[in-house]
mmCIF file of C-alpha atoms and ligand atoms in Angstrom:
data_model
loop_
_atom_site.group_PDB
_atom_site.id
_atom_site.type_symbol
_atom_site.label_atom_id
_atom_site.label_comp_id
_atom_site.label_asym_id
_atom_site.label_seq_id
_atom_site.Cartn_x
_atom_site.Cartn_y
_atom_site.Cartn_z
ATOM 1 C CA MET X 1 -20.642 35.377 3.994
ATOM 2 C CA LYS X 2 -23.638 33.155 4.674
ATOM 3 C CA ALA X 3 -25.439 33.861 7.931
ATOM 4 C CA PHE X 4 -24.447 31.553 10.762
ATOM 5 C CA GLU X 5 -25.111 31.057 14.448
ATOM 6 C CA TRP X 6 -22.414 32.297 16.831
ATOM 7 C CA THR X 7 -21.886 30.432 20.151
ATOM 8 C CA ASN X 8 -19.399 30.946 22.937
ATOM 9 C CA ALA X 9 -18.113 27.744 24.542
ATOM 10 C CA SER X 10 -17.725 27.831 28.333
ATOM 11 C CA SER X 11 -15.584 24.682 28.603
ATOM 12 C CA VAL X 12 -14.062 21.984 26.429
ATOM 13 C CA ASP X 13 -17.057 19.709 27.090
ATOM 14 C CA ASP X 14 -19.424 22.568 26.209
ATOM 15 C CA ALA X 15 -17.504 23.178 22.931
ATOM 16 C CA VAL X 16 -17.778 19.501 21.983
ATOM 17 C CA LYS X 17 -21.504 19.537 22.784
ATOM 18 C CA LEU X 18 -22.056 22.718 20.759
ATOM 19 C CA LEU X 19 -20.183 21.204 17.830
ATOM 20 C CA ALA X 20 -21.907 17.838 17.999
ATOM 21 C CA GLU X 21 -25.515 18.987 18.156
ATOM 22 C CA VAL X 22 -25.606 20.665 14.722
ATOM 23 C CA LYS X 23 -26.067 18.477 11.667
ATOM 24 C CA ALA X 24 -25.091 19.345 8.099
ATOM 25 C CA ASP X 25 -27.705 19.704 5.396
ATOM 26 C CA ASP X 26 -27.654 20.341 1.617
ATOM 27 C CA ASP X 27 -26.869 24.079 2.080
ATOM 28 C CA SER X 28 -24.507 24.181 5.023
ATOM 29 C CA GLU X 29 -21.981 22.147 6.906
ATOM 30 C CA SER X 30 -22.543 21.430 10.559
ATOM 31 C CA ALA X 31 -20.510 23.479 13.053
ATOM 32 C CA ARG X 32 -16.870 24.675 13.088
ATOM 33 C CA PRO X 33 -14.659 25.592 16.018
ATOM 34 C CA MET X 34 -12.992 28.991 15.931
ATOM 35 C CA SER X 35 -9.857 30.077 17.805
ATOM 36 C CA GLY X 36 -8.185 33.261 16.461
ATOM 37 C CA GLY X 37 -10.338 33.156 13.359
ATOM 38 C CA GLN X 38 -7.485 34.194 11.085
ATOM 39 C CA ASP X 39 -8.091 31.330 8.720
ATOM 40 C CA LEU X 40 -11.657 30.269 9.503
ATOM 41 C CA LEU X 41 -13.201 33.681 8.787
ATOM 42 C CA THR X 42 -11.404 33.944 5.443
ATOM 43 C CA THR X 43 -12.658 30.575 4.360
ATOM 44 C CA MET X 44 -16.188 31.510 5.446
ATOM 45 C CA LYS X 45 -16.099 34.877 3.675
ATOM 46 C CA GLU X 46 -15.004 33.075 0.497
ATOM 47 C CA ARG X 47 -17.714 30.427 1.044
ATOM 48 C CA ILE X 48 -15.182 27.643 1.031
ATOM 49 C CA LEU X 49 -16.533 26.602 4.397
ATOM 50 C CA ILE X 50 -20.204 27.285 5.149
ATOM 51 C CA PRO X 51 -20.819 26.263 8.761
ATOM 52 C CA LYS X 52 -24.317 26.606 10.292
ATOM 53 C CA ARG X 53 -22.760 27.365 13.626
ATOM 54 C CA VAL X 54 -19.369 28.760 14.726
ATOM 55 C CA VAL X 55 -18.238 27.653 18.198
ATOM 56 C CA ASN X 56 -15.915 30.253 19.725
ATOM 57 C CA LEU X 57 -13.215 28.454 21.711
ATOM 58 C CA LYS X 58 -11.605 31.644 23.020
ATOM 59 C CA THR X 59 -14.180 31.864 25.790
ATOM 60 C CA ILE X 60 -12.803 28.636 27.379
ATOM 61 C CA GLN X 61 -10.739 29.642 30.386
ATOM 62 C CA GLY X 62 -7.315 28.060 30.920
ATOM 63 C CA LEU X 63 -6.816 26.609 27.429
ATOM 64 C CA ASP X 64 -3.989 28.980 26.605
ATOM 65 C CA GLY X 65 -1.353 27.997 29.157
ATOM 66 C CA ILE X 66 2.304 27.165 28.451
ATOM 67 C CA GLU X 67 3.757 24.963 31.199
ATOM 68 C CA GLY X 68 6.962 23.030 31.711
ATOM 69 C CA ASP X 69 10.578 23.352 30.706
ATOM 70 C CA GLY X 70 13.462 21.576 29.000
ATOM 71 C CA GLU X 71 13.707 19.039 31.861
ATOM 72 C CA THR X 72 10.027 18.055 32.094
ATOM 73 C CA GLY X 73 8.794 18.799 28.589
ATOM 74 C CA LEU X 74 6.206 21.357 27.507
ATOM 75 C CA LYS X 75 2.429 21.439 27.635
ATOM 76 C CA ILE X 76 0.945 24.112 25.394
ATOM 77 C CA GLY X 77 -2.785 24.800 25.489
ATOM 78 C CA ALA X 78 -4.435 24.952 22.074
ATOM 79 C CA LEU X 79 -5.372 28.608 22.553
ATOM 80 C CA ALA X 80 -1.806 29.738 23.210
ATOM 81 C CA LYS X 81 -1.087 32.561 20.813
ATOM 82 C CA LEU X 82 1.781 32.380 18.336
ATOM 83 C CA HIS X 83 3.228 35.584 19.794
ATOM 84 C CA GLU X 84 3.315 34.033 23.276
ATOM 85 C CA ILE X 85 5.169 30.990 21.875
ATOM 86 C CA GLU X 86 7.782 32.988 19.960
ATOM 87 C CA SER X 87 8.511 35.232 22.965
ATOM 88 C CA HIS X 88 8.353 32.641 25.719
ATOM 89 C CA PRO X 89 11.753 32.482 27.553
ATOM 90 C CA VAL X 90 11.632 28.747 28.220
ATOM 91 C CA ILE X 91 10.721 27.942 24.633
ATOM 92 C CA ASN X 92 13.490 30.235 23.332
ATOM 93 C CA LYS X 93 16.052 28.543 25.599
ATOM 94 C CA SER X 94 15.013 24.884 25.480
ATOM 95 C CA PHE X 95 12.959 24.566 22.251
ATOM 96 C CA PRO X 96 14.426 27.345 20.069
ATOM 97 C CA GLY X 97 13.204 25.809 16.775
ATOM 98 C CA LEU X 98 9.615 26.177 18.007
ATOM 99 C CA ALA X 99 10.111 29.862 18.831
ATOM 100 C CA GLN X 100 11.634 30.366 15.342
ATOM 101 C CA ALA X 101 8.709 28.589 13.642
ATOM 102 C CA ALA X 102 6.176 30.687 15.509
ATOM 103 C CA HIS X 103 8.102 33.897 14.737
ATOM 104 C CA SER X 104 8.143 33.011 11.042
ATOM 105 C CA VAL X 105 4.337 33.071 10.744
ATOM 106 C CA ALA X 106 2.814 36.038 8.915
ATOM 107 C CA THR X 107 2.938 39.339 10.842
ATOM 108 C CA VAL X 108 2.962 40.346 14.480
ATOM 109 C CA GLN X 109 -0.711 41.359 14.186
ATOM 110 C CA LEU X 110 -1.639 37.883 13.053
ATOM 111 C CA ARG X 111 0.607 36.214 15.645
ATOM 112 C CA ASN X 112 -1.104 38.258 18.381
ATOM 113 C CA VAL X 113 -4.419 36.662 17.431
ATOM 114 C CA GLY X 114 -3.567 33.308 15.796
ATOM 115 C CA THR X 115 -3.296 30.231 18.069
ATOM 116 C CA ILE X 116 -1.256 27.071 17.948
ATOM 117 C CA GLY X 117 -4.426 24.944 17.666
ATOM 118 C CA GLY X 118 -5.721 26.979 14.720
ATOM 119 C CA ASN X 119 -2.274 26.923 13.138
ATOM 120 C CA LEU X 120 -2.191 23.109 13.100
ATOM 121 C CA CYS X 121 -5.766 22.820 11.846
ATOM 122 C CA GLN X 122 -5.720 25.577 9.197
ATOM 123 C CA ARG X 123 -6.850 24.624 5.694
ATOM 124 C CA PRO X 124 -4.520 24.444 2.658
ATOM 125 C CA ARG X 125 -3.574 27.473 0.618
ATOM 126 C CA CYS X 126 -3.699 25.800 -2.827
ATOM 127 C CA TRP X 127 -5.154 28.305 -5.284
ATOM 128 C CA TYR X 128 -7.790 25.836 -6.533
ATOM 129 C CA PHE X 129 -8.966 25.029 -3.016
ATOM 130 C CA ARG X 130 -9.150 28.743 -2.183
ATOM 131 C CA LEU X 131 -11.099 29.702 -5.325
ATOM 132 C CA PRO X 132 -14.775 29.689 -4.247
ATOM 133 C CA HIS X 133 -16.150 28.604 -7.623
ATOM 134 C CA VAL X 134 -13.722 25.703 -8.192
ATOM 135 C CA VAL X 135 -14.969 22.363 -6.858
ATOM 136 C CA CYS X 136 -11.632 20.588 -6.575
ATOM 137 C CA LEU X 137 -10.978 17.135 -5.185
ATOM 138 C CA LYS X 138 -10.669 18.502 -1.631
ATOM 139 C CA LYS X 139 -14.092 20.162 -1.899
ATOM 140 C CA GLY X 140 -15.970 17.081 -3.120
ATOM 141 C CA GLY X 141 -15.041 17.229 -6.789
ATOM 142 C CA ASP X 142 -13.207 14.545 -8.701
ATOM 143 C CA THR X 143 -10.165 16.433 -9.958
ATOM 144 C CA CYS X 144 -7.031 17.938 -8.380
ATOM 145 C CA TYR X 145 -6.553 20.819 -10.765
ATOM 146 C CA SER X 146 -3.088 21.584 -9.495
ATOM 147 C CA GLU X 147 -1.689 18.350 -10.845
ATOM 148 C CA LYS X 148 -1.799 19.644 -14.446
ATOM 149 C CA GLY X 149 -2.398 23.320 -13.759
ATOM 150 C CA GLU X 150 -0.808 26.061 -11.632
ATOM 151 C CA ASN X 151 1.375 23.895 -9.388
ATOM 152 C CA LYS X 152 4.311 26.170 -8.474
ATOM 153 C CA TYR X 153 3.436 25.945 -4.773
ATOM 154 C CA ASN X 154 2.257 22.333 -4.653
ATOM 155 C CA ALA X 155 3.685 19.028 -3.478
ATOM 156 C CA ILE X 156 6.807 17.285 -4.697
ATOM 157 C CA LEU X 157 6.532 14.484 -2.130
ATOM 158 C CA GLY X 158 3.590 12.449 -0.913
ATOM 159 C CA GLY X 159 1.148 13.943 -3.396
ATOM 160 C CA GLY X 160 -1.746 12.219 -5.119
ATOM 161 C CA PRO X 161 -4.577 12.224 -5.652
ATOM 162 C CA SER X 162 -4.436 15.763 -4.154
ATOM 163 C CA PHE X 163 -1.197 17.782 -4.352
ATOM 164 C CA ILE X 164 -1.726 20.358 -1.598
ATOM 165 C CA VAL X 165 1.121 21.220 0.755
ATOM 166 C CA HIS X 166 0.483 21.602 4.450
ATOM 167 C CA PRO X 167 0.717 25.332 5.237
ATOM 168 C CA SER X 168 1.525 25.230 8.971
ATOM 169 C CA ASP X 169 4.987 26.387 10.078
ATOM 170 C CA LEU X 170 4.531 25.009 13.559
ATOM 171 C CA ALA X 171 3.479 21.572 12.399
ATOM 172 C CA THR X 172 6.837 21.020 10.705
ATOM 173 C CA MET X 173 8.781 21.889 13.860
ATOM 174 C CA LEU X 174 6.436 20.027 16.181
ATOM 175 C CA MET X 175 6.966 16.893 14.109
ATOM 176 C CA ALA X 176 10.730 17.233 14.600
ATOM 177 C CA LEU X 177 10.169 17.603 18.350
ATOM 178 C CA ASP X 178 8.046 14.432 18.605
ATOM 179 C CA ALA X 179 4.986 16.305 19.862
ATOM 180 C CA THR X 180 1.728 14.651 20.917
ATOM 181 C CA ILE X 181 -1.654 16.216 20.221
ATOM 182 C CA THR X 182 -4.469 15.937 22.730
ATOM 183 C CA ILE X 183 -7.898 15.771 21.119
ATOM 184 C CA ASN X 184 -11.259 16.060 22.895
ATOM 185 C CA GLY X 185 -14.491 14.961 21.355
ATOM 186 C CA PRO X 186 -17.801 13.173 21.964
ATOM 187 C CA GLN X 187 -15.962 9.947 22.848
ATOM 188 C CA GLY X 188 -13.699 11.697 25.417
ATOM 189 C CA SER X 189 -10.002 12.525 25.183
ATOM 190 C CA ARG X 190 -7.250 10.865 23.221
ATOM 191 C CA ASN X 191 -3.557 11.536 22.614
ATOM 192 C CA VAL X 192 -2.262 11.252 19.068
ATOM 193 C CA PRO X 193 1.474 11.344 18.230
ATOM 194 C CA ILE X 194 1.964 14.114 15.675
ATOM 195 C CA GLY X 195 3.292 11.567 13.191
ATOM 196 C CA LYS X 196 -0.220 10.080 13.091
ATOM 197 C CA PHE X 197 -2.188 13.353 13.317
ATOM 198 C CA PHE X 198 -1.871 14.468 9.694
ATOM 199 C CA VAL X 199 -3.500 12.527 6.884
ATOM 200 C CA LEU X 200 -2.168 11.942 3.361
ATOM 201 C CA PRO X 201 -4.600 12.538 0.465
ATOM 202 C CA SER X 202 -4.136 8.871 -0.499
ATOM 203 C CA GLU X 203 -5.842 8.036 2.809
ATOM 204 C CA ASN X 204 -8.550 10.736 2.662
ATOM 205 C CA ALA X 205 -8.288 13.618 0.230
ATOM 206 C CA SER X 206 -10.949 15.827 1.808
ATOM 207 C CA VAL X 207 -9.305 16.317 5.220
ATOM 208 C CA GLU X 208 -5.790 17.163 6.450
ATOM 209 C CA ASN X 209 -5.845 15.460 9.849
ATOM 210 C CA VAL X 210 -7.536 12.766 11.930
ATOM 211 C CA LEU X 211 -10.027 15.060 13.705
ATOM 212 C CA ALA X 212 -13.498 13.526 13.559
ATOM 213 C CA ASP X 213 -16.754 15.454 13.734
ATOM 214 C CA ALA X 214 -17.000 17.617 16.876
ATOM 215 C CA GLU X 215 -13.414 16.885 17.898
ATOM 216 C CA ILE X 216 -11.034 19.716 18.857
ATOM 217 C CA VAL X 217 -7.364 19.985 19.655
ATOM 218 C CA THR X 218 -6.952 20.959 23.297
ATOM 219 C CA GLN X 219 -3.231 20.596 24.057
ATOM 220 C CA ILE X 220 0.129 20.021 22.429
ATOM 221 C CA GLN X 221 2.735 18.147 24.474
ATOM 222 C CA ILE X 222 6.430 18.250 23.619
ATOM 223 C CA PRO X 223 8.608 15.731 25.511
ATOM 224 C CA ALA X 224 11.907 16.642 27.034
ATOM 225 C CA SER X 225 14.545 15.344 24.672
ATOM 226 C CA ALA X 226 18.237 15.526 24.172
ATOM 227 C CA PHE X 227 17.792 17.307 20.836
ATOM 228 C CA ALA X 228 15.089 19.921 21.604
ATOM 229 C CA ALA X 229 17.579 22.528 22.768
ATOM 230 C CA ARG X 230 19.581 22.176 19.558
ATOM 231 C CA SER X 231 16.691 22.646 17.148
ATOM 232 C CA THR X 232 16.092 25.119 14.389
ATOM 233 C CA TYR X 233 13.483 26.118 11.752
ATOM 234 C CA VAL X 234 14.414 27.777 8.462
ATOM 235 C CA LYS X 235 11.814 28.991 5.994
ATOM 236 C CA PHE X 236 12.089 30.359 2.482
ATOM 237 C CA LYS X 237 9.353 32.819 1.479
ATOM 238 C CA GLU X 238 8.795 34.420 -1.902
ATOM 239 C CA ARG X 239 8.258 37.809 -0.223
ATOM 240 C CA GLU X 240 10.370 39.169 2.577
ATOM 241 C CA SER X 241 7.177 40.379 4.318
ATOM 242 C CA LEU X 242 4.379 38.106 5.445
ATOM 243 C CA ASP X 243 4.166 34.932 3.460
ATOM 244 C CA PHE X 244 3.704 31.196 3.687
ATOM 245 C CA ALA X 245 6.708 28.902 3.175
ATOM 246 C CA MET X 246 7.701 27.954 -0.344
ATOM 247 C CA VAL X 247 9.815 25.359 1.424
ATOM 248 C CA ALA X 248 10.853 25.042 5.089
ATOM 249 C CA ALA X 249 13.122 22.732 7.032
ATOM 250 C CA SER X 250 13.120 21.787 10.722
ATOM 251 C CA ALA X 251 16.135 20.091 12.218
ATOM 252 C CA ALA X 252 17.151 18.972 15.698
ATOM 253 C CA ILE X 253 20.218 17.042 16.789
ATOM 254 C CA ASP X 254 21.838 15.633 19.878
ATOM 255 C CA LEU X 255 25.610 15.592 19.867
ATOM 256 C CA ALA X 256 27.730 13.124 21.875
ATOM 257 C CA PRO X 257 30.712 14.442 23.858
ATOM 258 C CA ASP X 258 32.956 13.398 20.933
ATOM 259 C CA GLN X 259 30.762 15.648 18.715
ATOM 260 C CA THR X 260 29.225 12.817 16.748
ATOM 261 C CA VAL X 261 25.474 12.901 16.178
ATOM 262 C CA ARG X 262 23.593 10.658 18.618
ATOM 263 C CA GLN X 263 20.032 11.495 17.406
ATOM 264 C CA ALA X 264 18.693 13.614 14.595
ATOM 265 C CA ARG X 265 15.327 14.873 13.356
ATOM 266 C CA ILE X 266 14.786 16.434 9.924
ATOM 267 C CA VAL X 267 11.334 17.443 8.693
ATOM 268 C CA LEU X 268 10.520 19.300 5.492
ATOM 269 C CA GLY X 269 7.663 21.774 5.242
ATOM 270 C CA ALA X 270 5.621 22.968 2.256
ATOM 271 C CA VAL X 271 6.814 20.093 0.055
ATOM 272 C CA ALA X 272 4.115 17.520 0.877
ATOM 273 C CA PRO X 273 0.478 17.371 2.054
ATOM 274 C CA ILE X 274 1.802 16.599 5.565
ATOM 275 C CA PRO X 275 4.956 17.710 7.396
ATOM 276 C CA TRP X 276 7.482 15.398 5.735
ATOM 277 C CA ARG X 277 9.893 13.633 8.074
ATOM 278 C CA VAL X 278 12.897 12.117 6.344
ATOM 279 C CA PRO X 279 14.305 9.229 8.451
ATOM 280 C CA LYS X 280 16.887 8.302 5.830
ATOM 281 C CA ALA X 281 18.381 11.773 6.028
ATOM 282 C CA GLU X 282 18.419 11.527 9.846
ATOM 283 C CA ALA X 283 20.169 8.103 9.626
ATOM 284 C CA ALA X 284 22.831 9.646 7.372
ATOM 285 C CA LEU X 285 23.929 11.827 10.302
ATOM 286 C CA VAL X 286 23.794 9.383 13.204
ATOM 287 C CA GLY X 287 27.246 8.277 14.399
ATOM 288 C CA LYS X 288 28.976 10.878 12.238
ATOM 289 C CA PRO X 289 30.451 14.228 13.131
ATOM 290 C CA LEU X 290 28.302 17.079 11.820
ATOM 291 C CA ASN X 291 30.594 18.062 8.971
ATOM 292 C CA ASP X 292 30.250 18.840 5.265
ATOM 293 C CA ALA X 293 30.319 15.161 4.289
ATOM 294 C CA SER X 294 27.519 14.078 6.655
ATOM 295 C CA VAL X 295 25.479 17.207 5.977
ATOM 296 C CA ASN X 296 25.733 16.651 2.232
ATOM 297 C CA ALA X 297 24.704 12.974 2.601
ATOM 298 C CA ALA X 298 21.697 13.949 4.704
ATOM 299 C CA THR X 299 20.739 16.725 2.290
ATOM 300 C CA ASP X 300 20.720 14.345 -0.696
ATOM 301 C CA ALA X 301 18.828 11.673 1.227
ATOM 302 C CA ALA X 302 16.163 14.205 2.327
ATOM 303 C CA LEU X 303 14.956 14.717 -1.258
ATOM 304 C CA GLU X 304 15.088 11.108 -2.416
ATOM 305 C CA GLY X 305 11.873 10.149 -4.137
ATOM 306 C CA ALA X 306 10.811 13.714 -4.895
ATOM 307 C CA ALA X 307 8.534 13.846 -7.922
ATOM 308 C CA PRO X 308 8.047 17.478 -8.990
ATOM 309 C CA LEU X 309 5.094 18.652 -11.015
ATOM 310 C CA GLU X 310 5.594 20.812 -14.117
ATOM 311 C CA LYS X 311 6.225 24.111 -12.291
ATOM 312 C CA ASN X 312 7.794 23.220 -8.966
ATOM 313 C CA ALA X 313 11.055 21.376 -9.668
ATOM 314 C CA TYR X 314 12.782 24.423 -8.061
ATOM 315 C CA LYS X 315 11.653 23.023 -4.681
ATOM 316 C CA ILE X 316 14.293 20.257 -4.827
ATOM 317 C CA PRO X 317 17.419 22.464 -4.828
ATOM 318 C CA LEU X 318 15.658 24.902 -2.465
ATOM 319 C CA ALA X 319 14.804 22.196 0.041
ATOM 320 C CA LYS X 320 18.391 20.887 -0.147
ATOM 321 C CA ALA X 321 19.726 24.341 0.534
ATOM 322 C CA LEU X 322 17.424 24.751 3.524
ATOM 323 C CA VAL X 323 18.319 21.394 5.051
ATOM 324 C CA ARG X 324 21.977 22.304 4.656
ATOM 325 C CA ARG X 325 21.391 25.723 6.174
ATOM 326 C CA ALA X 326 19.497 24.253 9.106
ATOM 327 C CA LEU X 327 22.126 21.615 9.872
ATOM 328 C CA ASN X 328 25.040 24.032 9.442
ATOM 329 C CA GLY X 329 23.236 26.400 11.854
ATOM 330 C CA LEU X 330 23.176 23.643 14.445
ATOM 331 C CA LYS X 331 26.912 23.050 14.297
ATOM 332 C CA THR X 332 27.523 26.133 16.395
ATOM 333 C CA ALA X 333 24.296 26.110 18.394
HETATM 334 C C1 LIG U 401 -2.329 36.927 5.726
HETATM 335 C C2 LIG U 401 -2.094 35.579 6.386
HETATM 336 C C3 LIG U 401 -0.812 35.065 6.467
HETATM 337 C C4 LIG U 401 -0.564 33.839 7.066
HETATM 338 N N1 LIG U 401 0.693 33.362 7.095
HETATM 339 C C5 LIG U 401 0.916 32.167 7.681
HETATM 340 C C6 LIG U 401 2.281 31.674 7.757
HETATM 341 O O1 LIG U 401 3.235 32.273 7.294
HETATM 342 N N2 LIG U 401 2.452 30.442 8.358
HETATM 343 C C7 LIG U 401 1.428 29.743 8.903
HETATM 344 O O2 LIG U 401 1.661 28.663 9.455
HETATM 345 N N3 LIG U 401 0.159 30.186 8.829
HETATM 346 C C8 LIG U 401 -0.130 31.401 8.289
HETATM 347 N N4 LIG U 401 -1.386 31.865 8.214
HETATM 348 C C9 LIG U 401 -2.503 30.941 8.573
HETATM 349 C C10 LIG U 401 -3.217 31.026 9.952
HETATM 350 O O3 LIG U 401 -4.161 32.059 9.941
HETATM 351 C C11 LIG U 401 -2.388 31.209 11.163
HETATM 352 O O4 LIG U 401 -1.376 30.236 11.095
HETATM 353 C C12 LIG U 401 -3.077 31.121 12.507
HETATM 354 O O5 LIG U 401 -2.226 30.484 13.434
HETATM 355 C C13 LIG U 401 -4.373 30.366 12.538
HETATM 356 O O6 LIG U 401 -4.804 30.341 13.910
HETATM 357 P P1 LIG U 401 -6.239 30.805 14.344
HETATM 358 O O7 LIG U 401 -6.297 30.562 15.812
HETATM 359 O O8 LIG U 401 -6.528 32.177 13.862
HETATM 360 O O9 LIG U 401 -7.088 29.724 13.566
HETATM 361 P P2 LIG U 401 -8.684 29.779 13.160
HETATM 362 O O10 LIG U 401 -8.836 30.607 11.989
HETATM 363 O O11 LIG U 401 -9.505 30.034 14.348
HETATM 364 O O12 LIG U 401 -8.835 28.231 12.783
HETATM 365 C C14 LIG U 401 -8.195 27.687 11.651
HETATM 366 C C15 LIG U 401 -8.871 26.316 11.328
HETATM 367 O O13 LIG U 401 -8.685 25.438 12.382
HETATM 368 C C16 LIG U 401 -9.913 25.078 13.026
HETATM 369 N N5 LIG U 401 -9.642 25.171 14.437
HETATM 370 C C17 LIG U 401 -9.267 26.270 15.176
HETATM 371 N N6 LIG U 401 -8.927 25.908 16.430
HETATM 372 C C18 LIG U 401 -9.108 24.563 16.507
HETATM 373 C C19 LIG U 401 -8.927 23.635 17.569
HETATM 374 N N7 LIG U 401 -8.493 23.987 18.777
HETATM 375 N N8 LIG U 401 -9.195 22.344 17.302
HETATM 376 C C20 LIG U 401 -9.625 21.979 16.061
HETATM 377 N N9 LIG U 401 -9.813 22.782 15.037
HETATM 378 C C21 LIG U 401 -9.547 24.094 15.266
HETATM 379 C C22 LIG U 401 -10.941 26.087 12.527
HETATM 380 O O14 LIG U 401 -12.248 25.510 12.440
HETATM 381 C C23 LIG U 401 -10.394 26.464 11.153
HETATM 382 O O15 LIG U 401 -10.782 25.516 10.189
HETATM 383 C C24 LIG U 401 -1.673 33.100 7.645
HETATM 384 C C25 LIG U 401 -2.958 33.644 7.559
HETATM 385 C C26 LIG U 401 -3.182 34.867 6.931
HETATM 386 C C27 LIG U 401 -4.576 35.406 6.925
#
């Protein structure tokens, strides 16, 4: 690891100042925020990221709160740990899909340290991005090597010119729950709907989200909704122990008294460079009872337009199976 300066932020404003005052040069990037460090430190050890300064956010008091309930909506501080989210009684009762998504991440050791802010802002796991000596498109090169290379884990939707998939489990569920991300930076504070937080490679291949220099995520807000309490997250991993999703599906529905679907949310994970919401699949459910016919129609619509690479066509039937599993699980919820 290249030597770097360590700083402890005393407040959000202090963190922004500490991030903004360091400029990149030919050898190093400027400064990076660190929460749990579970991803940042790995990328630094592998010299994928070479910040001059690390700004420790964990020293900011009060940025880890979880407030609210199913009636008022939730406010989750960016430093809230994944373990706190998975075990929080209100989240388990009123936003169960979010608790399931948090529980699905890695191991309990990692969830005791990793935060929701770091989870949303973690970097991709694509082998080429993670290999220190490979200068792929995301690292300033001109080629996405996964497109014609080892692409078993890469995108089948929304790819090009880079074919990474977004690795965050929570992002997929938060997209289904219509979350809003609060960002603080040199220009002040702004709220960004999660649907506009992540960035496709066709817009900018070197980043995964809209964060500008010296900006940090400070809070995640989840509105009260009729579908949050009937939400679920299902994830398929190659290994039964800790692993990232090969494919994941988030679903949430609101049922009318006559058991027809009033509102639906379906978002796929690990199939695209961003959490992939599928409005056509949602529309296939609305106004219908949640039965085999409507679930099958939604499942087929969810994968419309998928364009697999040479080694990842398996993701299409896998994603269909997970959407079906998620929706069937909500029938009895
Ligand atoms: C073995 C292993 C298995 C894993 N498995 C999974 C998995 O199954 N699912 C999954 O989703 N993730 C997984 N992860 C990825 C990740 O480490 C965790 O998701 C964790 O939540 C990251 O949080 P952190 O607080 O440690 O982030 P950090 O490492 O502190 O930060 C991650 C990135 O986000 C930036 N950052 C941190 N906080 C902020 C902020 N508030 N605002 C802006 N930028 C910020 C950092 O600069 C860094 O680039 C795994 C990691 C490891 C090492």
